[in-house]
Amino acid sequence: MRLEKRKKGFFDKELETLSPRQRENHLSKKLLEFVQYAFQHSQYFRKALDEKGITPADIQGLQDLEKIPLIRKDDLAARQKEAVPFGGFETIPPHKAQRIYINPGLVFQPEMGEHEIKSWAEALYGCGMRPGDIVQNTFNYHGWPVAFTLDEALQIVGITGVPTGVGNTLMQIRVMQALKVTGFIGTPSFLMTVAERAEAMGIDVKKNLALEVGFCTAEMLPEGLRQRLEEKFGMIVRQGYGTVFTGCLGYECYHKNGLHIPQDILVEVVDPHTGKPVEPGATGEVVATNFNPLFPMIRFATGDLSLLITEACPCGRTSYRLKKILGRVDQATKVRGTFIHPWQTDEVAAQFPEIFKYQVIVTRKDHTDVMTFVAEVKDETVDKRLLKGRLEKAIREMLALKGAVEVVPPGSIPDWHQKIVDRRTWE
Ligand SMILES: [Zn+2]
């Protein structure tokens, strides 16, 4: 298939090109109906609103979402120990479910809702898969919903799926050859394993395999790995992001400039402590609402940090995008209201080959957070003043925060060190 065809088109053009205002109305209407529904049918949800002293009538639009408490995965798992199997979130008795999925930690859920499956279908299309493709799905089909849901999503787009499941690399390669498989679904690390194993068998993966498009999820996709995979196979590799409880929450289009939020999933980026939305461009926790009538998740907190991009994308989709996932909430440090994460500070340091090690130290002075980036140089002879100025600029750009810079000689930072150290005391 020509690459041109994979770059263009929409899974659902009407919804994908709504104006921000139209999208807000679309989601707002769905939300009001869904809150009413969940309040009537989900024991958990009724109790959660009762405890807050609110009723569905208090939710008049997206702006009222913050009144609804967040659902944390730990809480979901704990509730399932008390109300077996689904924790009171469900709206049906277990024997009415078509399937019961089992997630790690014995966390149960009934089958996916229509919107959740559709969100993955939109993602597969968005990343370049098209009817006519033969796609090998290498996720594990046992227990958890990931492989099944992607399988159903392939069917919705009209793509032929090959459910090989996980592992058995040799068999996977034989199948790819025999069926002239054009698409791959799985983790990026497994795709790399396929390449290495095939090469060891004397197979030229670019010439002897027909792969043109890969959809990776369930794992971070570092840019360097993407490039290597794309070059090796001569294919495009795009990623999707989501959770088993909410469906897909973001996918890359051809332009790979962030993760488009699917149409019928409500995604917020919030301050994890207050549950209130943060401004577009500010880092916060990804929170999602799934519109699944069997297992309503309203404001499921993912624990992942990202930020919203509101500018239009050249692909024509008007949805907001999540910048890539920046890390986990529990690994981040909040400085003057902004999260900083080792992932980001690594990226700052990586721009400076003259830096050998670094440590970010957060302290407090006159009731204000102070962030100091301590950079240990490889070589004493560098121009410290120049480096300091360039570093300050990079920190401002990358972390959206002003930070002090200290350049220290080789050997100053211990070998085993934490990248971000919080030395604040609160009195
Ligand atoms: Zn796009």
GROMACS .gro file of C-alpha atoms in nm, residues 136-352:
model
  217
  136GLN     CA    1  -0.038  -0.952   1.338
  137ASN     CA    2  -0.151  -0.891   1.696
  138THR     CA    3   0.129  -1.000   1.927
  139PHE     CA    4  -0.031  -0.905   2.259
  140ASN     CA    5  -0.119  -1.173   2.510
  141TYR     CA    6  -0.476  -1.298   2.456
  142HIS     CA    7  -0.505  -1.450   2.802
  143GLY     CA    8  -0.689  -1.285   3.088
  144TRP     CA    9  -0.651  -0.914   3.032
  145PRO     CA   10  -0.845  -0.717   2.771
  146VAL     CA   11  -0.566  -0.559   2.562
  147ALA     CA   12  -0.531  -0.814   2.281
  148PHE     CA   13  -0.905  -0.888   2.253
  149THR     CA   14  -0.994  -0.522   2.240
  150LEU     CA   15  -0.738  -0.448   1.969
  151ASP     CA   16  -0.864  -0.754   1.780
  152GLU     CA   17  -1.219  -0.618   1.792
  153ALA     CA   18  -1.089  -0.276   1.692
  154LEU     CA   19  -0.925  -0.428   1.380
  155GLN     CA   20  -1.259  -0.582   1.287
  156ILE     CA   21  -1.433  -0.246   1.319
  157VAL     CA   22  -1.185  -0.081   1.079
  158GLY     CA   23  -1.222  -0.376   0.841
  159ILE     CA   24  -0.868  -0.508   0.878
  160THR     CA   25  -0.770  -0.874   0.882
  161GLY     CA   26  -0.625  -0.972   1.218
  162VAL     CA   27  -0.379  -1.255   1.286
  163PRO     CA   28  -0.404  -1.339   1.658
  164THR     CA   29  -0.059  -1.486   1.719
  165GLY     CA   30  -0.045  -1.366   2.080
  166VAL     CA   31   0.277  -1.306   2.264
  167GLY     CA   32   0.615  -1.479   2.237
  168ASN     CA   33   0.742  -1.761   2.014
  169THR     CA   34   0.943  -1.523   1.798
  170LEU     CA   35   1.038  -1.785   1.543
  171MET     CA   36   0.674  -1.873   1.474
  172GLN     CA   37   0.587  -1.503   1.456
  173ILE     CA   38   0.849  -1.448   1.185
  174ARG     CA   39   0.729  -1.751   0.985
  175VAL     CA   40   0.373  -1.621   1.002
  176MET     CA   41   0.482  -1.274   0.889
  177GLN     CA   42   0.655  -1.428   0.588
  178ALA     CA   43   0.385  -1.678   0.494
  179LEU     CA   44   0.093  -1.434   0.517
  180LYS     CA   45   0.285  -1.129   0.390
  181VAL     CA   46   0.177  -0.947   0.704
  182THR     CA   47   0.170  -0.567   0.652
  183GLY     CA   48   0.093  -0.450   1.006
  184PHE     CA   49   0.228  -0.517   1.354
  185ILE     CA   50   0.056  -0.467   1.690
  186GLY     CA   51   0.261  -0.513   2.004
  187THR     CA   52   0.531  -0.361   2.220
  188PRO     CA   53   0.823  -0.181   2.054
  189SER     CA   54   1.068  -0.402   2.240
  190PHE     CA   55   0.907  -0.714   2.092
  191LEU     CA   56   0.924  -0.565   1.743
  192MET     CA   57   1.296  -0.514   1.799
  193THR     CA   58   1.326  -0.876   1.914
  194VAL     CA   59   1.157  -0.983   1.590
  195ALA     CA   60   1.410  -0.781   1.389
  196GLU     CA   61   1.711  -0.921   1.574
  197ARG     CA   62   1.591  -1.280   1.562
  198ALA     CA   63   1.503  -1.258   1.192
  199GLU     CA   64   1.840  -1.106   1.110
  200ALA     CA   65   2.012  -1.386   1.301
  201MET     CA   66   1.820  -1.630   1.075
  202GLY     CA   67   1.961  -1.453   0.769
  203ILE     CA   68   1.636  -1.274   0.687
  204ASP     CA   69   1.655  -0.920   0.552
  205VAL     CA   70   1.357  -0.773   0.737
  206LYS     CA   71   1.318  -0.489   0.493
  207LYS     CA   72   1.324  -0.707   0.182
  208ASN     CA   73   1.184  -1.039   0.300
  209LEU     CA   74   0.906  -0.913   0.525
  210ALA     CA   75   0.615  -0.698   0.408
  211LEU     CA   76   0.567  -0.486   0.723
  212GLU     CA   77   0.462  -0.129   0.646
  213VAL     CA   78   0.299  -0.005   0.965
  214GLY     CA   79   0.339  -0.077   1.335
  215PHE     CA   80   0.114   0.017   1.625
  216CYS     CA   81   0.292   0.002   1.958
  217THR     CA   82   0.142   0.040   2.301
  218ALA     CA   83   0.173  -0.077   2.663
  219GLU     CA   84   0.531   0.047   2.676
  220MET     CA   85   0.718   0.374   2.626
  221LEU     CA   86   0.843   0.424   2.270
  222PRO     CA   87   1.168   0.621   2.290
  223GLU     CA   88   1.244   0.825   1.976
  224GLY     CA   89   1.575   0.644   1.922
  225LEU     CA   90   1.405   0.305   1.923
  226ARG     CA   91   1.136   0.425   1.685
  227GLN     CA   92   1.398   0.548   1.439
  228ARG     CA   93   1.588   0.221   1.450
  229LEU     CA   94   1.270   0.018   1.394
  230GLU     CA   95   1.154   0.239   1.108
  231GLU     CA   96   1.492   0.218   0.936
  232LYS     CA   97   1.535  -0.156   0.985
  233PHE     CA   98   1.191  -0.256   0.857
  234GLY     CA   99   1.129   0.037   0.624
  235MET     CA  100   0.796   0.088   0.800
  236ILE     CA  101   0.618   0.358   0.999
  237VAL     CA  102   0.589   0.297   1.373
  238ARG     CA  103   0.333   0.488   1.576
  239GLN     CA  104   0.212   0.456   1.932
  240GLY     CA  105  -0.110   0.455   2.127
  241TYR     CA  106  -0.164   0.518   2.495
  242GLY     CA  107  -0.448   0.404   2.715
  243THR     CA  108  -0.553   0.199   3.014
  244VAL     CA  109  -0.753  -0.122   3.040
  245PHE     CA  110  -1.024   0.060   3.236
  246THR     CA  111  -1.081   0.349   2.998
  247GLY     CA  112  -0.981   0.251   2.644
  248CYS     CA  113  -0.740   0.446   2.427
  249LEU     CA  114  -0.659   0.794   2.557
  250GLY     CA  115  -0.424   0.906   2.282
  251TYR     CA  116  -0.267   0.795   1.955
  252GLU     CA  117  -0.014   0.934   1.711
  253CYS     CA  118  -0.105   1.025   1.358
  254TYR     CA  119   0.144   1.031   1.072
  255HIS     CA  120   0.290   1.357   1.204
  256LYS     CA  121   0.379   1.202   1.543
  257ASN     CA  122   0.353   1.534   1.726
  258GLY     CA  123   0.160   1.420   2.031
  259LEU     CA  124  -0.121   1.178   2.109
  260HIS     CA  125  -0.461   1.265   1.960
  261ILE     CA  126  -0.739   1.212   2.213
  262PRO     CA  127  -1.006   0.980   2.064
  263GLN     CA  128  -1.351   1.125   2.006
  264ASP     CA  129  -1.574   0.946   2.251
  265ILE     CA  130  -1.343   0.939   2.550
  266LEU     CA  131  -1.326   1.230   2.789
  267VAL     CA  132  -0.969   1.312   2.892
  268GLU     CA  133  -0.863   1.575   3.144
  269VAL     CA  134  -0.522   1.682   3.271
  270VAL     CA  135  -0.554   1.773   3.639
  271ASP     CA  136  -0.362   1.860   3.950
  272PRO     CA  137  -0.345   1.518   4.121
  273HIS     CA  138  -0.384   1.673   4.466
  274THR     CA  139  -0.689   1.889   4.402
  275GLY     CA  140  -0.844   1.710   4.103
  276LYS     CA  141  -0.886   2.047   3.931
  277PRO     CA  142  -0.785   2.085   3.566
  278VAL     CA  143  -0.453   2.257   3.494
  279GLU     CA  144  -0.406   2.510   3.212
  280PRO     CA  145  -0.326   2.371   2.865
  281GLY     CA  146   0.052   2.338   2.843
  282ALA     CA  147   0.095   2.272   3.215
  283THR     CA  148   0.188   1.927   3.341
  284GLY     CA  149  -0.072   1.728   3.532
  285GLU     CA  150  -0.222   1.384   3.576
  286VAL     CA  151  -0.420   1.222   3.295
  287VAL     CA  152  -0.776   1.146   3.408
  288ALA     CA  153  -1.034   0.975   3.185
  289THR     CA  154  -1.404   0.900   3.160
  290ASN     CA  155  -1.499   0.600   2.947
  291PHE     CA  156  -1.877   0.609   2.881
  292ASN     CA  157  -1.889   0.230   2.926
  293PRO     CA  158  -2.243   0.149   3.047
  294LEU     CA  159  -2.137  -0.182   3.205
  295PHE     CA  160  -1.837  -0.057   3.398
  296PRO     CA  161  -1.865   0.321   3.424
  297MET     CA  162  -1.536   0.487   3.499
  298ILE     CA  163  -1.596   0.855   3.558
  299ARG     CA  164  -1.267   1.034   3.629
  300PHE     CA  165  -1.035   0.736   3.643
  301ALA     CA  166  -0.693   0.871   3.748
  302THR     CA  167  -0.420   0.703   3.545
  303GLY     CA  168  -0.120   0.805   3.757
  304ASP     CA  169   0.049   0.922   3.435
  305LEU     CA  170   0.173   1.275   3.377
  306SER     CA  171   0.125   1.461   3.053
  307LEU     CA  172   0.018   1.798   2.920
  308LEU     CA  173  -0.243   1.913   2.671
  309ILE     CA  174  -0.159   2.055   2.331
  310THR     CA  175  -0.447   2.258   2.190
  311GLU     CA  176  -0.296   2.372   1.857
  312ALA     CA  177  -0.431   2.218   1.538
  313CYS     CA  178  -0.247   1.927   1.379
  314PRO     CA  179  -0.150   1.920   1.008
  315CYS     CA  180  -0.337   1.588   0.971
  316GLY     CA  181  -0.668   1.775   0.995
  317ARG     CA  182  -0.782   1.625   1.322
  318THR     CA  183  -0.896   1.896   1.558
  319SER     CA  184  -0.880   1.697   1.881
  320TYR     CA  185  -0.652   1.814   2.159
  321ARG     CA  186  -0.343   1.606   2.202
  322LEU     CA  187  -0.150   1.478   2.498
  323LYS     CA  188   0.217   1.543   2.469
  324LYS     CA  189   0.395   1.215   2.531
  325ILE     CA  190   0.360   1.055   2.873
  326LEU     CA  191   0.611   1.232   3.091
  327GLY     CA  192   0.625   0.978   3.371
  328ARG     CA  193   0.435   0.870   3.679
  329VAL     CA  194   0.279   1.106   3.928
  330ASP     CA  195   0.448   0.928   4.218
  331GLN     CA  196   0.795   0.984   4.070
  332ALA     CA  197   0.752   1.353   4.008
  333THR     CA  198   0.840   1.650   4.225
  334LYS     CA  199   0.628   1.961   4.227
  335VAL     CA  200   0.820   2.287   4.215
  336ARG     CA  201   0.631   2.617   4.230
  337GLY     CA  202   0.318   2.441   4.108
  338THR     CA  203   0.486   2.265   3.814
  339PHE     CA  204   0.584   1.899   3.806
  340ILE     CA  205   0.937   1.808   3.722
  341HIS     CA  206   1.027   1.456   3.635
  342PRO     CA  207   1.362   1.278   3.591
  343TRP     CA  208   1.263   1.219   3.229
  344GLN     CA  209   1.264   1.594   3.169
  345THR     CA  210   1.583   1.671   3.357
  346ASP     CA  211   1.754   1.387   3.167
  347GLU     CA  212   1.650   1.556   2.848
  348VAL     CA  213   1.802   1.887   2.961
  349ALA     CA  214   2.131   1.718   3.051
  350ALA     CA  215   2.138   1.524   2.724
  351GLN     CA  216   2.168   1.850   2.530
  352PHE     CA  217   2.508   1.913   2.687
   0.00000   0.00000   0.00000
